[in-house]
Tab-separated table of C-alpha atoms in Angstrom:
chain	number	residue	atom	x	y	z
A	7	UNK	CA	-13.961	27.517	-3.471
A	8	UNK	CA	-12.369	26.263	-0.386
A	9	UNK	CA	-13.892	26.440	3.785
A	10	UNK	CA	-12.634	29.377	5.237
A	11	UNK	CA	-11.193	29.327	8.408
A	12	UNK	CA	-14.733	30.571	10.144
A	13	UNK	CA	-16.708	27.850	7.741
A	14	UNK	CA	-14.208	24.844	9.496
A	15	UNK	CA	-14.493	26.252	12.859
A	16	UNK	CA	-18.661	26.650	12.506
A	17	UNK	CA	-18.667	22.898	11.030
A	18	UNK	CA	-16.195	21.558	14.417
A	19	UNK	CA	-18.575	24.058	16.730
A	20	UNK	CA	-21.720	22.666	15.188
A	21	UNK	CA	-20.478	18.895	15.459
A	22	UNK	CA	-19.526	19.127	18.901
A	23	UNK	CA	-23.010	21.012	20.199
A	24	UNK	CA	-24.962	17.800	17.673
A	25	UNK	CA	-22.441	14.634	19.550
A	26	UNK	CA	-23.057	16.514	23.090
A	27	UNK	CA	-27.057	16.517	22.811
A	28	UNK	CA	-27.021	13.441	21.700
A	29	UNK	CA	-28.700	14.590	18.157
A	30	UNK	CA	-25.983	12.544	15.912
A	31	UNK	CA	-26.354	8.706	16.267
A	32	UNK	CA	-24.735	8.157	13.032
A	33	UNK	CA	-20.498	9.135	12.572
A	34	UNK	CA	-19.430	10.237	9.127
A	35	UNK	CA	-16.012	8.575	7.790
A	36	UNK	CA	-14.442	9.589	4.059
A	37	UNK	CA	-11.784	7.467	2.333
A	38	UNK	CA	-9.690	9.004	-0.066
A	39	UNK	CA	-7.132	7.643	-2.106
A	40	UNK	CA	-5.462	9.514	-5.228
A	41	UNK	CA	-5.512	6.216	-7.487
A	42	UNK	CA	-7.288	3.093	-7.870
A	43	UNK	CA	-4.257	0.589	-6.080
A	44	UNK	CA	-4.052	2.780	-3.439
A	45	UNK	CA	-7.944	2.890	-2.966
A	46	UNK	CA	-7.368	-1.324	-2.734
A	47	UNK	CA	-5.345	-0.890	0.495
A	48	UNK	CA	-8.622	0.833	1.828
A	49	UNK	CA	-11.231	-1.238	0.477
A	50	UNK	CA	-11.127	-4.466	2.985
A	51	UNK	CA	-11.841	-1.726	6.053
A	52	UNK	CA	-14.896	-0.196	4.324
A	53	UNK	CA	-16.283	-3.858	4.467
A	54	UNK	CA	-15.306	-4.494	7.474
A	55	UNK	CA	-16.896	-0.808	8.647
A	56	UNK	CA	-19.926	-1.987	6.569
A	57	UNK	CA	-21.032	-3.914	9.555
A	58	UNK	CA	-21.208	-0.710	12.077
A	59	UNK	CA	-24.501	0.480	12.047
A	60	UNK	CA	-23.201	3.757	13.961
A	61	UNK	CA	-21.300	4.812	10.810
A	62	UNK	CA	-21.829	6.189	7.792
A	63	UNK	CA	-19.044	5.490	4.907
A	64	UNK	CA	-18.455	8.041	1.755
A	65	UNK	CA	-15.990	7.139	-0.560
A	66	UNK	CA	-14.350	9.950	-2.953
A	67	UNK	CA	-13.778	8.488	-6.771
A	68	UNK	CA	-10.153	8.125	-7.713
A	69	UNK	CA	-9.468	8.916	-10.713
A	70	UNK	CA	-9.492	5.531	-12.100
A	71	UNK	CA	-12.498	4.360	-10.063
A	72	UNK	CA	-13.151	0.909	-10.451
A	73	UNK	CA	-17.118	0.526	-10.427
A	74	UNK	CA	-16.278	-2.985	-8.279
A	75	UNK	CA	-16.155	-0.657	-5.749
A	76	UNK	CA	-19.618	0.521	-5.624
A	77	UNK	CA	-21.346	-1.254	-2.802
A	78	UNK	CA	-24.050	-1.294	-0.699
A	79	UNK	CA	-24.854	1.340	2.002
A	80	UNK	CA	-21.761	3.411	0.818
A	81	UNK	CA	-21.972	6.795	-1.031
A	82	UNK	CA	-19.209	6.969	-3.785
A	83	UNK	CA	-19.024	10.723	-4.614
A	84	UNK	CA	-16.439	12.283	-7.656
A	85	UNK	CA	-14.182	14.376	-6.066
A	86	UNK	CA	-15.639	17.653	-7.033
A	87	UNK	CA	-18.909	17.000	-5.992
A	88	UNK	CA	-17.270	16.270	-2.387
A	89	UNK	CA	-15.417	19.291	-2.561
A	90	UNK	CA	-18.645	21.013	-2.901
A	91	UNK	CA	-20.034	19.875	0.487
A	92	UNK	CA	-18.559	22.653	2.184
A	93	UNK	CA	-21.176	22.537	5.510
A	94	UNK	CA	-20.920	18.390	5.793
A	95	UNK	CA	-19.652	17.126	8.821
A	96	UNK	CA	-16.840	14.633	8.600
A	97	UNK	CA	-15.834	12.515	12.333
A	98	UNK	CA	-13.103	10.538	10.786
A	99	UNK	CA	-11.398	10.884	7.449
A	100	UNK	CA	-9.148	7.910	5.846
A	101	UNK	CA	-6.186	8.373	3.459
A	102	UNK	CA	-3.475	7.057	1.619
A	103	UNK	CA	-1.374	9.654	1.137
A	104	UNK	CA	0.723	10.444	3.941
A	105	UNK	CA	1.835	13.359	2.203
A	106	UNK	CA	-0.799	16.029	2.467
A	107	UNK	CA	-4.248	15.999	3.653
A	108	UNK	CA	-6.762	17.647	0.626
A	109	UNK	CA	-8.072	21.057	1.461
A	110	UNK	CA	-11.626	20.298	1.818
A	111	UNK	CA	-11.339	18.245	4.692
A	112	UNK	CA	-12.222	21.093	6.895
A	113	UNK	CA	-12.599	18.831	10.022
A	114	UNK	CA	-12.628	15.714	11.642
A	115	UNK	CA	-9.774	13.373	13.256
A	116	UNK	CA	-7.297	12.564	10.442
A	117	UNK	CA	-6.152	9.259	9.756
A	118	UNK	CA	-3.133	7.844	7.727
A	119	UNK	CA	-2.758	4.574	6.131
A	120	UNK	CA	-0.049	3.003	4.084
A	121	UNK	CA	-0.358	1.741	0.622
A	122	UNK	CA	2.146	-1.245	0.824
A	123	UNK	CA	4.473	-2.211	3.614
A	124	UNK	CA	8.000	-1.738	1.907
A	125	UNK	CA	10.629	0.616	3.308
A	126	UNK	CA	8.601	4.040	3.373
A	127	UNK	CA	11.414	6.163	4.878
A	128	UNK	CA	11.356	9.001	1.906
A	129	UNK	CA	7.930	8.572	2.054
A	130	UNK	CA	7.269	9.480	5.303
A	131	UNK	CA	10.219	12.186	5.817
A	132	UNK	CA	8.424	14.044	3.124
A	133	UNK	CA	4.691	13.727	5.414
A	134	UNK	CA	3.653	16.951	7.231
A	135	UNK	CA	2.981	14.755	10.610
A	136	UNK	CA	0.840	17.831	12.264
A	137	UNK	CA	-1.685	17.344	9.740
A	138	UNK	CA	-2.466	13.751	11.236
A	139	UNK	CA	-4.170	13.169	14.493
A	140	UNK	CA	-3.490	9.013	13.742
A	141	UNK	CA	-1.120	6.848	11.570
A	142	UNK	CA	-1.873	3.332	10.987
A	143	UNK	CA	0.851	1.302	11.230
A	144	UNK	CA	1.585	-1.924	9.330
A	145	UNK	CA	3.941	-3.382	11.402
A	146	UNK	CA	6.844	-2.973	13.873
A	147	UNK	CA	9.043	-2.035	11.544
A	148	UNK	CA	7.590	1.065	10.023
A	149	UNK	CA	6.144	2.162	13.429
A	150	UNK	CA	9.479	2.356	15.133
A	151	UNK	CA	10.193	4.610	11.876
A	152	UNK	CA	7.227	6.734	12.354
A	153	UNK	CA	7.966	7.311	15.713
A	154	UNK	CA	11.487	8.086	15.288
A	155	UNK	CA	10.776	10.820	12.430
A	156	UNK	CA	7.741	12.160	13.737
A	157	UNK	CA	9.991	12.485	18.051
A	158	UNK	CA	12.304	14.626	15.335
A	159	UNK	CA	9.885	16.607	13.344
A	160	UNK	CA	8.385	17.101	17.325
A	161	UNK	CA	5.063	16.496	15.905
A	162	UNK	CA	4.221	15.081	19.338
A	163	UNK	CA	0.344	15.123	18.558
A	164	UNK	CA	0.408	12.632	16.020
A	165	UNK	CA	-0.889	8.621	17.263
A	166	UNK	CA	1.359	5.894	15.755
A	167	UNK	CA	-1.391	2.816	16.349
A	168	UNK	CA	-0.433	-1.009	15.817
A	169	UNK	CA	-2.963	-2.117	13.213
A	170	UNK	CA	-1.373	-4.280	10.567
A	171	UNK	CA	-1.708	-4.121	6.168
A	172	UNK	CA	-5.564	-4.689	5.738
A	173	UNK	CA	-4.861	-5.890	1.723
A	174	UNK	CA	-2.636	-9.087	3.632
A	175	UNK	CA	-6.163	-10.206	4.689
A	176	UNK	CA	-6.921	-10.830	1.808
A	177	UNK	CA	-4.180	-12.695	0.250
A	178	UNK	CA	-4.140	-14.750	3.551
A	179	UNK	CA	-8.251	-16.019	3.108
A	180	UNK	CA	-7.665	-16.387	-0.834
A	181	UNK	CA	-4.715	-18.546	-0.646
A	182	UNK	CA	-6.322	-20.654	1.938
A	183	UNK	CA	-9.471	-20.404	-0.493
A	184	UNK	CA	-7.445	-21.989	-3.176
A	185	UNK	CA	-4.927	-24.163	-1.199
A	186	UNK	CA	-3.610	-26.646	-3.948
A	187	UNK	CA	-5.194	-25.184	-7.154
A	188	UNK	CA	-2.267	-24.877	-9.752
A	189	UNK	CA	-3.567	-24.072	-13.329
A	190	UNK	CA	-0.191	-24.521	-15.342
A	191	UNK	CA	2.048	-27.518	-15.819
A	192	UNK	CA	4.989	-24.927	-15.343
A	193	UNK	CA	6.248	-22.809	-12.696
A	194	UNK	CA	5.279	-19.195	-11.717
A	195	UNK	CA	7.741	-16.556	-12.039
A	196	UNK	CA	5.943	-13.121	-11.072
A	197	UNK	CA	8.428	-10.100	-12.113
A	198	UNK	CA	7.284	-7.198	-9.928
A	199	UNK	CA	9.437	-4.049	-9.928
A	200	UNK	CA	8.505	-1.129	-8.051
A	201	UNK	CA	8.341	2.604	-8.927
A	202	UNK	CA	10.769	5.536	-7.704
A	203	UNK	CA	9.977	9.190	-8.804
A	204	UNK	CA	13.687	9.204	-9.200
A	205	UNK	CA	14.658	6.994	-12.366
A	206	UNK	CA	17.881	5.992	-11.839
A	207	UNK	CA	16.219	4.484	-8.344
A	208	UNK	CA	13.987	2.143	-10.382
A	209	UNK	CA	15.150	-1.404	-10.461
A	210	UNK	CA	13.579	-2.859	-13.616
A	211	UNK	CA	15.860	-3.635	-15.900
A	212	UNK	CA	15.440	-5.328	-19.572
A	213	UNK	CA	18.575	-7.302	-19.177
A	214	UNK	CA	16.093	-9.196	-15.934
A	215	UNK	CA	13.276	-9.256	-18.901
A	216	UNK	CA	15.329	-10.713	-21.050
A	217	UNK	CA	16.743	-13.493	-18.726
A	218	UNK	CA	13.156	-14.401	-17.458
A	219	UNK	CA	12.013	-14.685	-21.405
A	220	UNK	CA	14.977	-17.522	-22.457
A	221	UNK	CA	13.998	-19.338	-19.372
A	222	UNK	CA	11.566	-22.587	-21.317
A	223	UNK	CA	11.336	-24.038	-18.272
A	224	UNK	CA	9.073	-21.123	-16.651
A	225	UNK	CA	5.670	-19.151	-17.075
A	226	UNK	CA	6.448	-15.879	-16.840
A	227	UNK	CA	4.415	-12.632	-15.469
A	228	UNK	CA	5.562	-9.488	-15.589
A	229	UNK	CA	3.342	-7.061	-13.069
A	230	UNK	CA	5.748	-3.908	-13.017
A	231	UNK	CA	4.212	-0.847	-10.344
A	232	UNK	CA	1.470	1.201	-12.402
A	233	UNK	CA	3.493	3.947	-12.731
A	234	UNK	CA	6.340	1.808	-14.832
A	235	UNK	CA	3.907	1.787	-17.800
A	236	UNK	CA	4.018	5.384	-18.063
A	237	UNK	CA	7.120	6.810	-19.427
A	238	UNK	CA	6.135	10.080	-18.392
A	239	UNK	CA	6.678	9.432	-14.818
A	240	UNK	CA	10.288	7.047	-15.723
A	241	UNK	CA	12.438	9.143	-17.707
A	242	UNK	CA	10.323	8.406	-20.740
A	243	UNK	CA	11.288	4.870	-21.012
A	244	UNK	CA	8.348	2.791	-22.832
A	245	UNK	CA	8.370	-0.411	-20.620
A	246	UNK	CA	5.488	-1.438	-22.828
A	247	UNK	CA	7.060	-2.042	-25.965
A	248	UNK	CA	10.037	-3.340	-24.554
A	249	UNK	CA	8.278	-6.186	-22.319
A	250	UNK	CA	5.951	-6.521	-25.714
A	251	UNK	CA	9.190	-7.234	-27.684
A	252	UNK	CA	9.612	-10.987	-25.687
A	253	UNK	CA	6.016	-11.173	-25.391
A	254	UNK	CA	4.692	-14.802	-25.939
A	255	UNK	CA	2.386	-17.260	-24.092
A	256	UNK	CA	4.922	-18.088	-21.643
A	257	UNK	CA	5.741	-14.132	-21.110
A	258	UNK	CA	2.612	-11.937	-20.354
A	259	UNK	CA	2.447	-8.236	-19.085
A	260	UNK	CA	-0.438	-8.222	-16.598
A	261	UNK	CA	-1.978	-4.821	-15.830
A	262	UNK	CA	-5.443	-5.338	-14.388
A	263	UNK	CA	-5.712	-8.674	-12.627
A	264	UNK	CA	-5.250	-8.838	-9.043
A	265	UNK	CA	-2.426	-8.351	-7.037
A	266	UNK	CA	-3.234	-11.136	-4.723
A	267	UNK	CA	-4.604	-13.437	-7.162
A	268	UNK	CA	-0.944	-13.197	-8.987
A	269	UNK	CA	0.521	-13.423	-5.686
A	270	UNK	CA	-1.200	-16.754	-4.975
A	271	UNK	CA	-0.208	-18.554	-8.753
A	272	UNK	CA	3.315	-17.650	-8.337
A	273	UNK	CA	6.074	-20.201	-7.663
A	274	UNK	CA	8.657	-17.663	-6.709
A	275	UNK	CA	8.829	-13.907	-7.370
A	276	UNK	CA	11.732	-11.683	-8.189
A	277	UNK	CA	11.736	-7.843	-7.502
A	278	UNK	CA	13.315	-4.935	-5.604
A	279	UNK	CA	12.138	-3.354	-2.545
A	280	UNK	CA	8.473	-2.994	-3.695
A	281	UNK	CA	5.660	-3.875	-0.882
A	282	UNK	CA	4.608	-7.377	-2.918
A	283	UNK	CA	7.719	-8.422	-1.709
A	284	UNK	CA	7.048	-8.308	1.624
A	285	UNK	CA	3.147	-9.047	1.050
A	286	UNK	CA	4.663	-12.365	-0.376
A	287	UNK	CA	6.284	-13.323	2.534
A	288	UNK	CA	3.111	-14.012	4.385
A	289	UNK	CA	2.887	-16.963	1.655
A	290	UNK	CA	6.132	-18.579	2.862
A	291	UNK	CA	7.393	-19.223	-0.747
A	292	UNK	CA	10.997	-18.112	-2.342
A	293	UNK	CA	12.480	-14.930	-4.105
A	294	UNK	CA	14.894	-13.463	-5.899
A	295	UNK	CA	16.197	-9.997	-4.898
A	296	UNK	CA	17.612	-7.284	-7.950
A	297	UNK	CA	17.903	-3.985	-6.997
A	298	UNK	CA	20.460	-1.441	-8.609
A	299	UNK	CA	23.479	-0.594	-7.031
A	300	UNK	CA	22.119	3.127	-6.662
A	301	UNK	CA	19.790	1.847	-4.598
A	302	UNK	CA	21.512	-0.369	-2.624
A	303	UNK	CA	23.926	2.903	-1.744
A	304	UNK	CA	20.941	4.824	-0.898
A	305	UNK	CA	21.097	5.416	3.046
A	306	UNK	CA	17.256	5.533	4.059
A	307	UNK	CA	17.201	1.814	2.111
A	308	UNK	CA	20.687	0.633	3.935
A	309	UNK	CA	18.488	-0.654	6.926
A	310	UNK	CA	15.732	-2.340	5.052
A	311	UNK	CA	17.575	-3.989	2.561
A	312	UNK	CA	19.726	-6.196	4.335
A	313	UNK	CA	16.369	-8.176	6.148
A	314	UNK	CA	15.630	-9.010	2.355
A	315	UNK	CA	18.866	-10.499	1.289
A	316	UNK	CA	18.289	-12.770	4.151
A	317	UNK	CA	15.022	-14.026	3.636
A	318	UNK	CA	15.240	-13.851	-0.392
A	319	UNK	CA	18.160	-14.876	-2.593
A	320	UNK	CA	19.969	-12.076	-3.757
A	321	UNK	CA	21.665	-11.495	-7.471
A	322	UNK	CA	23.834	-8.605	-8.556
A	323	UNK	CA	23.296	-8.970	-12.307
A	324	UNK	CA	20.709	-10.437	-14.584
A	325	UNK	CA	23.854	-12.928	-15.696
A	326	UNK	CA	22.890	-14.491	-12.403
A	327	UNK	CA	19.544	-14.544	-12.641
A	328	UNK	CA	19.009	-18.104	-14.642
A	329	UNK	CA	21.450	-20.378	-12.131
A	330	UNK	CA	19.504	-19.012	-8.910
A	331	UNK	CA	16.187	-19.102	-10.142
A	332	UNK	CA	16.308	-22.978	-11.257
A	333	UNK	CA	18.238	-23.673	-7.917
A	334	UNK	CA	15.670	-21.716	-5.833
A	335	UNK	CA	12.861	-24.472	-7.441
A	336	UNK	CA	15.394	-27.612	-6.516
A	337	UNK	CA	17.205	-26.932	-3.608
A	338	UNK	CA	15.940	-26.914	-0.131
A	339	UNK	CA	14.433	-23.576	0.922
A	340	UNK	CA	16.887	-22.476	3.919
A	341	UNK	CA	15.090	-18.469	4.110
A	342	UNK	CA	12.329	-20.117	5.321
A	343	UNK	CA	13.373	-19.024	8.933
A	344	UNK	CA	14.796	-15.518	7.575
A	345	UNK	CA	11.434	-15.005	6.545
A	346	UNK	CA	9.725	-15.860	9.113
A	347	UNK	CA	11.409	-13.097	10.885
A	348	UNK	CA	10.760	-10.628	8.718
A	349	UNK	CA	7.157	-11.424	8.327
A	350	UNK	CA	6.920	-10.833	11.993
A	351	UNK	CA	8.886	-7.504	12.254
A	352	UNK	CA	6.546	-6.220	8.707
A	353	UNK	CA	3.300	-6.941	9.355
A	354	UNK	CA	0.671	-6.476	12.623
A	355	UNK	CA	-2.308	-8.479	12.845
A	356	UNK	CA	-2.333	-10.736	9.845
A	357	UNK	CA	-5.189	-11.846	8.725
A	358	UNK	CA	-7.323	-9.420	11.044
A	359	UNK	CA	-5.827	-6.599	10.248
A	360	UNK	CA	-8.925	-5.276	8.427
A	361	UNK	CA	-10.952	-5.737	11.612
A	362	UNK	CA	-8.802	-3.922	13.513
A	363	UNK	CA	-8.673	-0.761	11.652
A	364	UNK	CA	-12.495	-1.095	11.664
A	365	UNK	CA	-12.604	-1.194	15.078
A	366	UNK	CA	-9.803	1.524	16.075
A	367	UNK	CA	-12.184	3.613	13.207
A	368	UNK	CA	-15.241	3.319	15.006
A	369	UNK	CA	-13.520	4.232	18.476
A	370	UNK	CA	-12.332	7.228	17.087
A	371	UNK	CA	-15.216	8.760	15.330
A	372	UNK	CA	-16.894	8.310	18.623
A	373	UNK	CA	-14.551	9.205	20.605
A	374	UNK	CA	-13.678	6.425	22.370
A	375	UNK	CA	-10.373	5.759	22.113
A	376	UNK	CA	-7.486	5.950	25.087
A	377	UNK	CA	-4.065	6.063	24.050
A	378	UNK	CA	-0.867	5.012	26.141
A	379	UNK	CA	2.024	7.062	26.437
A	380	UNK	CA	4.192	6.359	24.343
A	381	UNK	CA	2.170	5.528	20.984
């Protein structure tokens, strides 16, 4: 059963009487994310949130909920059981998908985060921008996009604020955490190919797989997007048994470990136009760019791309892949500036970006918050 129309407006009525007579010392904020590596984007604020006593956290269970996630002073709820809340007063609710807001959130400011900081430009053309009070941007780049599709949709309402990719937090205190730790005699190569519901937009390709296996020089990890290992949602392809076919102790498929963690161990990465490529940059270490030509002719990736091929090497074909990788390891690194650059036009706040979400959080479910024209 969903809140009516007269259920909402009761719930915003009754919230606004409570906040005015001072009878609600305590905000309520929801996260919501439909999957468990989305929910990882959010994670870093809720700890960071922990730590304001005026605020009360509720987390709704994705549908692979990781029971790492279950900490103190926050109220994980399945989704159903949220649903059925229908009188609960929400200040502030927190989501990945930029797509739709669920129905149940009857009230409250609405706030958008990103999952990853790669081109979103599909992504967001597809978002409804009216049902969004705030969007959380994680860096220059993608805000001057929001702004310019949400000016067109005339969704004038909607706040584009500077806050940065809370998960780069993260990798930034690990890696210092582990500065110098190296666990293999070889070289890293992390193989990380994103996901387009499109398939002839997805990048991986076994001829890459293939390359990376003959390599005896390498350690090879292969950390394709979840939704890669599903052939359900890639034009049935079984990515699976095809990576399992050159599987050996040099060539691993990693599904559950860390993001960051494989982030960290790697020497160099090669991928497409997924977010870890950008993530990695705040790591200063090389790449290798693939990315199918039907991508590369795709318009809304036109602009992004070509910051990429300058801070990452670039190949055309997997028959190029062995030459630039071993050069990338023995040459001197001259991206290093190139990348540089496009850490600083990706990314807000790193390192504190988790912080600062917090904080624009907390002025929001209480209200506090001025805005400059312009935002």
């Amino acid at each position: 059963m969903r809140k009516s129309y007269y259920q909402q407006l009761f719930i915003v009525a009754l919230k606004n009487t409570l906040n005015f007579l001072g009878l609600r010392p305590v905000r309520n904020v929801v996260f919501f994310a439909p999957v468990e590596f989305h929910l990882q984007h959010l994670m870093p604020v809720v700890k960071e949130l922990q730590r304001d006593t005026s605020i009360k956290i509720f987390i709704v269970k994705t549908i692979d909920f990781s029971e790492s996630n279950n900490i103190e002073n926050v109220v994980v709820l399945e989704r159903a059981e949220f649903e059925k809340m229908y009188w609960k007063i929400h200040d502030v609710v927190v989501t990945t998908e930029l797509d739709f807001i669920p129905y149940w959130f009857g009230s409250g400011k609405r706030i958008g985060m990103f999952h990853g900081a790669g081109p979103k430009k599909g992504y967001l053309e597809r978002m409804t921008g009216k049902e969004f009070d705030f969007i959380f941007s994680p860096g220059p780049f993608i805000h001057n996009l929001e702004l310019t599709i949400l000016n067109r949709l005339k969704k004038t309402k909607t706040k584009v604020v500077p806050v940065g990719l809370p998960s780069v937090d993260l990798l930034v205190s690990s890696s210092n955490d582990r500065l110098g730790e190296k666990s293999r005699n070889k070289p890293t190569v992390l193989y990380a190919p994103s996901w387009h519901w499109d398939p002839k937009m997805i990048s991986m390709d076994e001829e890459i797989l293939k390359g990376l296996y003959l390599l005896e020089q390498v350690h090879v990890v292969i950390r394709p997007h979840p939704n890669l290992l599903n052939p359900s949602r890639n034009g049935n392809v079984d990515w699976v048994r095809i990576i399992n076919k050159y599987k050996s102790l040099d060539f691993v498929l990693s599904r559950n470990e860390p993001i960051n963690d494989l982030l960290i161990q790697a020497d160099i990465i090669v991928g497409d136009i997924s977010s870890v490529m950008y993530e990695f940059l705040v790591l200063d270490k090389p790449g290798i760019l693939y990315v199918k030509e039907e991508v590369l002719e795709e318009s809304i990736y036109s602009e992004a791309i070509k910051p990429l091929i300058e801070a990452y090497e670039h190949i055309d074909h997997a028959g190029e892949l062995k030459n630039t990788l071993l050069a990338a390891f023995s040459e001197t690194d001259i991206r290093q500036e190139h990348r540089q650059i496009l850490k600083e036009s990706t990314f807000y706040n790193i390192g504190s970006a988790s912080s600062v979400a917090a904080k624009e959080i907390s002025r929001i479910a209480n209200n506090d918050c001025e805005w400059r024209e312009g935002n």
